[in-house]
Short mmCIF file of C-alpha atoms and ligand atoms in Angstrom, two decimals:
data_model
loop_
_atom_site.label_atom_id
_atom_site.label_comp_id
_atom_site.label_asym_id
_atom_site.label_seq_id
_atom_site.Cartn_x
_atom_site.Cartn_y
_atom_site.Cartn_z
CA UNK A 1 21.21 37.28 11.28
CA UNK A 2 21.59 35.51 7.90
CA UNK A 3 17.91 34.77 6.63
CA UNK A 4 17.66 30.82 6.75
CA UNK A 5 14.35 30.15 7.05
CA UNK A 6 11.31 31.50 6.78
CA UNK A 7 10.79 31.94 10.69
CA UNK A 8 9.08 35.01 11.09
CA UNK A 9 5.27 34.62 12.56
CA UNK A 10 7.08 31.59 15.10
CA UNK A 11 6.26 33.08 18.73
CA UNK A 12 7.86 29.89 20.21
CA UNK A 13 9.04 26.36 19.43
CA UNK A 14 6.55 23.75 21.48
CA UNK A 15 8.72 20.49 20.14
CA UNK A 16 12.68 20.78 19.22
CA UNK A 17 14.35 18.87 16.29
CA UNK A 18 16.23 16.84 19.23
CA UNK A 19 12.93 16.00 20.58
CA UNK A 20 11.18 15.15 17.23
CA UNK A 21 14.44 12.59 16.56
CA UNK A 22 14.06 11.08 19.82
CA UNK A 23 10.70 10.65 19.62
CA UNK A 24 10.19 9.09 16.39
CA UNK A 25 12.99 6.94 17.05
CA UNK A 26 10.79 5.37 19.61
CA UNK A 27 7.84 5.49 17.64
CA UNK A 28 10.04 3.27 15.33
CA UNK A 29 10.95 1.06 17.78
CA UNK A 30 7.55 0.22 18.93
CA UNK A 31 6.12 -0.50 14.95
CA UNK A 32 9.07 -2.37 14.35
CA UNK A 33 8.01 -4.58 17.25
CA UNK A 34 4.17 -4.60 17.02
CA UNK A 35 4.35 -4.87 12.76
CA UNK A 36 6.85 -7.57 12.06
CA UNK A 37 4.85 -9.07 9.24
CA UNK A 38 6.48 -8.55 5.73
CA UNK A 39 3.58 -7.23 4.06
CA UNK A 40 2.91 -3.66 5.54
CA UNK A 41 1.87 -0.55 3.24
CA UNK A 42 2.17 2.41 4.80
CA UNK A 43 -0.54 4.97 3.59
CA UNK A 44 0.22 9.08 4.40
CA UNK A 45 -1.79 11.65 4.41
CA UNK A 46 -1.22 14.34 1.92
CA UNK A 47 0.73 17.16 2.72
CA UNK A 48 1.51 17.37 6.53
CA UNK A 49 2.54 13.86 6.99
CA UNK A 50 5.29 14.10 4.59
CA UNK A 51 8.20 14.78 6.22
CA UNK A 52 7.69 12.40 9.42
CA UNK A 53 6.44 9.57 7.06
CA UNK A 54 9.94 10.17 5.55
CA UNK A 55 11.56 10.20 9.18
CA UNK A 56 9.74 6.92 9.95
CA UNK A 57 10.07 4.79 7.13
CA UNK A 58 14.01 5.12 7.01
CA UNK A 59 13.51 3.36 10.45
CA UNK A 60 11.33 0.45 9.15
CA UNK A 61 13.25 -2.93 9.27
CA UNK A 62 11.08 -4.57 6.75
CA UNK A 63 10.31 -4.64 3.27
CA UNK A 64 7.14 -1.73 3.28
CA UNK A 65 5.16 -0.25 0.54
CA UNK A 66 3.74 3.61 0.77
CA UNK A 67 1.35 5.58 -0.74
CA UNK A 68 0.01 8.91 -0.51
CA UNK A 69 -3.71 9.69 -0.07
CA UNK A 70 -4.76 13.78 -0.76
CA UNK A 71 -7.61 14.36 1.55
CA UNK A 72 -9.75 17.92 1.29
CA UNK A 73 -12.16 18.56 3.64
CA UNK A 74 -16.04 21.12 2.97
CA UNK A 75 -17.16 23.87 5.04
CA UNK A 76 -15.63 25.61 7.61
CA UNK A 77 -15.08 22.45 10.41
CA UNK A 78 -17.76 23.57 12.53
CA UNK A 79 -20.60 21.28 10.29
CA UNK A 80 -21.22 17.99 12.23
CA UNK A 81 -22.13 16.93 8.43
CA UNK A 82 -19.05 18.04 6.70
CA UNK A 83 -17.27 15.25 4.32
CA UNK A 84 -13.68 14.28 3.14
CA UNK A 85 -13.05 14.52 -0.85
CA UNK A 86 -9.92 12.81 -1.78
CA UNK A 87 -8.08 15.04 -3.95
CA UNK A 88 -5.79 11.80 -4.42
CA UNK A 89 -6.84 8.00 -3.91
CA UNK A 90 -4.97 5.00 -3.47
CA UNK A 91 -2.77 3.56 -6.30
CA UNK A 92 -1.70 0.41 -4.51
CA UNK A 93 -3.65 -2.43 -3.34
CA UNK A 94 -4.69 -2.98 0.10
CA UNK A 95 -6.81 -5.99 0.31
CA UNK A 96 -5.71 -8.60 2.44
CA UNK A 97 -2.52 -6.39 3.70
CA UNK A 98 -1.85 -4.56 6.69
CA UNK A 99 -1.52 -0.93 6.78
CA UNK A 100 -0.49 1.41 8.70
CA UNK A 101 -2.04 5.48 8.30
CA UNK A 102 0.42 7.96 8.98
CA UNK A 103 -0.76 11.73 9.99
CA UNK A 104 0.80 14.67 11.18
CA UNK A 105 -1.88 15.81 13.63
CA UNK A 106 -5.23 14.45 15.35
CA UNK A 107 -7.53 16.95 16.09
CA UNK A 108 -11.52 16.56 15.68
CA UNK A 109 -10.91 13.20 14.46
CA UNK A 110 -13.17 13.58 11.22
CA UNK A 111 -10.59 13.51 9.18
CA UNK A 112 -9.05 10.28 10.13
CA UNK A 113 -12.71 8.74 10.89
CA UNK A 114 -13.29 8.76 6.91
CA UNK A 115 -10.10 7.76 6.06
CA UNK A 116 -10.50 4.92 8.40
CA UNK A 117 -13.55 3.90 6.20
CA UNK A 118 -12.61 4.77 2.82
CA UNK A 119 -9.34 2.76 3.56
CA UNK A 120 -11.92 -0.49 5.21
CA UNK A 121 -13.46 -0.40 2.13
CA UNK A 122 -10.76 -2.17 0.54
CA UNK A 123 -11.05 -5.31 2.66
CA UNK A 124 -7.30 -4.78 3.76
CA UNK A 125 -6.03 -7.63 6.79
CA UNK A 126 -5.96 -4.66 9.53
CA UNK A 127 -5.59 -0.88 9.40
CA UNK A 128 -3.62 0.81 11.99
CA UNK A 129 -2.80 4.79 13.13
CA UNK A 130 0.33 6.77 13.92
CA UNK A 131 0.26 10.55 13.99
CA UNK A 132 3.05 12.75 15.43
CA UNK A 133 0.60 15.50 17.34
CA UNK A 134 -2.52 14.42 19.18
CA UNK A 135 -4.34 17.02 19.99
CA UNK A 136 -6.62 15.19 22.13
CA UNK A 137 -9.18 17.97 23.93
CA UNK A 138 -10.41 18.53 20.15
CA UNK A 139 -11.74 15.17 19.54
CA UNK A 140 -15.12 15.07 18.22
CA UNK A 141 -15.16 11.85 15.94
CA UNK A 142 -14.45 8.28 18.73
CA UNK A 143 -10.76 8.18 17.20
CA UNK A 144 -7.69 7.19 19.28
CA UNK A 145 -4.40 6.36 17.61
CA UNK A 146 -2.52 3.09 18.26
CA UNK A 147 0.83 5.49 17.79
CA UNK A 148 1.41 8.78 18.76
CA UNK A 149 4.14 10.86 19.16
CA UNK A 150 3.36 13.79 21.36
CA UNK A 151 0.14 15.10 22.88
CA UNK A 152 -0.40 18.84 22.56
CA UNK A 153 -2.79 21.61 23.51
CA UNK A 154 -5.44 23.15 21.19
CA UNK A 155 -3.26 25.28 19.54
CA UNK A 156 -2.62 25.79 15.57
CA UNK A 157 1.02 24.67 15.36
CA UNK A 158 3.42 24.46 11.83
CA UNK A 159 6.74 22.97 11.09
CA UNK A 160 8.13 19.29 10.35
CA UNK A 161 5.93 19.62 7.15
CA UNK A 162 3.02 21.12 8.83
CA UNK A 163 1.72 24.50 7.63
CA UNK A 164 -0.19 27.78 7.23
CA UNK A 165 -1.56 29.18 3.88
CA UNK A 166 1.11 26.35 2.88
CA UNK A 167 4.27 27.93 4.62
CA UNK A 168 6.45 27.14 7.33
CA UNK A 169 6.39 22.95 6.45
CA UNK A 170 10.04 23.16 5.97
CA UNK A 171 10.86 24.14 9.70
CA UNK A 172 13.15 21.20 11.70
CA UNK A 173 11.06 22.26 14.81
CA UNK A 174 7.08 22.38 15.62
CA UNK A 175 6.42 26.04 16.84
CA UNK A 176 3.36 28.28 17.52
CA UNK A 177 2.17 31.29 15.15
CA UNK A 178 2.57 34.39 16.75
CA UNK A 179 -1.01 35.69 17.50
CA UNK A 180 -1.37 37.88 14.81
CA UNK A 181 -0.51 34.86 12.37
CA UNK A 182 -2.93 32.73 14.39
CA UNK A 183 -5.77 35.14 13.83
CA UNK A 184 -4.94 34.75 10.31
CA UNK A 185 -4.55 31.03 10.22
CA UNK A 186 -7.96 31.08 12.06
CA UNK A 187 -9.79 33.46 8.99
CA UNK A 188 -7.64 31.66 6.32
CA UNK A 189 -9.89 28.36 7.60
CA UNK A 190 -8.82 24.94 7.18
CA UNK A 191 -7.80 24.90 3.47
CA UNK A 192 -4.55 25.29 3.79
CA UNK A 193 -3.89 23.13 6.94
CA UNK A 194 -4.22 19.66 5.23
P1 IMP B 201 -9.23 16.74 12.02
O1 IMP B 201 -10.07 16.19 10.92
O2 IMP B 201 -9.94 17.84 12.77
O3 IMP B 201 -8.70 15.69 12.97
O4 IMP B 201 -8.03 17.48 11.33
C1 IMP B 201 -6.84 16.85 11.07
C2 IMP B 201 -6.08 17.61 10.02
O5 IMP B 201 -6.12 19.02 10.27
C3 IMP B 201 -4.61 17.24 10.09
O6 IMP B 201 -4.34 16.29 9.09
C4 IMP B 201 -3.89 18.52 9.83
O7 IMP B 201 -3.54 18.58 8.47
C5 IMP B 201 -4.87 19.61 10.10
N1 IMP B 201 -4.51 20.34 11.33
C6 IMP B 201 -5.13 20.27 12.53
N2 IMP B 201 -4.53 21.07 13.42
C7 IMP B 201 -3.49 21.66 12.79
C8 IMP B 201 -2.46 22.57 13.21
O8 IMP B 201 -2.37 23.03 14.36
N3 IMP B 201 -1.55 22.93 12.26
C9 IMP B 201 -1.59 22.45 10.99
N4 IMP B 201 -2.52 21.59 10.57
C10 IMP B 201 -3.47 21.18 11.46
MG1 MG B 202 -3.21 16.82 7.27
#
């Protein structure tokens, strides 16, 4: 088989392209409804979010603004007391304006939790979630989105711009690591998963 992609280390794909396109489609529907306002920044979180932010926003039927905020988390993720460094901040003003924070995945919730307050600190009109991949049995930080895409188990997942040590973000699909590539995501620690 020609070498497309750099698949190997997939043990099985959880969410299909077809099912991704579907999905967000909905999830485009539903903003577009709920968000009809003109004055709508969408803010993503650096890397993961990259590739559905680019999905979504094709979809938007308004006039919207995006930026990118770089988020880099201390520690290993097991420290109650662990904080977000942004490794990128906001270049665009969000006082008075509504945005909407796009993720790939939701897992403790820490992550968003600061961005959520980092972003309020800006006095913006009202701040609003969408991730792709929920992974709700995780949740540590009080965090629910107001858009999500699909619910999943606690497993480490890459593709549709997520990745491992930085790899597999280029995938159409969302799969599962093989174990072996799970055990190293797992000792590789979250650096590479933002
Ligand atoms: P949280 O702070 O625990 O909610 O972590 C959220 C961040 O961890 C997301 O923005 C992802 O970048 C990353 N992450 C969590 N689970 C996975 C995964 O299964 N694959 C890739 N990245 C993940
Ligand atoms: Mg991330």
């Amino acid at each position: 088989m020609p070498h497309r992609r750099n698949d190997s280390g997939i043990a099985r794909v959880i969410v299909t392209e077809e099912a991704i396109r579907v999905r967000v489609g909905e999830l485009v529907h539903e903003i577009n409804a709920d968000l009809a306002g003109p004055d709508l920044v969408v803010v993503a979180l650096l890397k993961g979010s990259v590739v559905f932010l680019a999905d979504l926003i094709r979809g938007f039927e308004r006039p919207v603004a995006f930026d990118f905020l770089g988020v880099a988390s201390y520690g290993d993720g097991a420290t109650p007391a662990e904080r977000l460094t942004f490794t990128k901040e906001l270049t665009i003003d969000i006082a008075g304006r509504h945005v909407l924070v796009v993720d790939d995945i939701l897992d403790t919730g820490r992550t968003m939790r600061e961005v959520l307050r980092y972003l309020e600190s800006f006095r913006p009109a009202s701040v609003r979630t969408c991730v792709l991949l929920d992974k709700r049995a995780r949740r540590e930080a009080p965090v629910e989105p107001d858009y999500r895409g699909f619910e999943i188990g606690d497993e480490f997942v890459v593709g549709y711009g997520m990745d491992f040590a930085d790899q597999y973000r280029n995938l159409p699909f969302i799969g599962v690591l093989t174990a072996d590539a799970q055990d190293a995501a797992r000792n590789a620690g979250r650096e590479g998963r933002r």
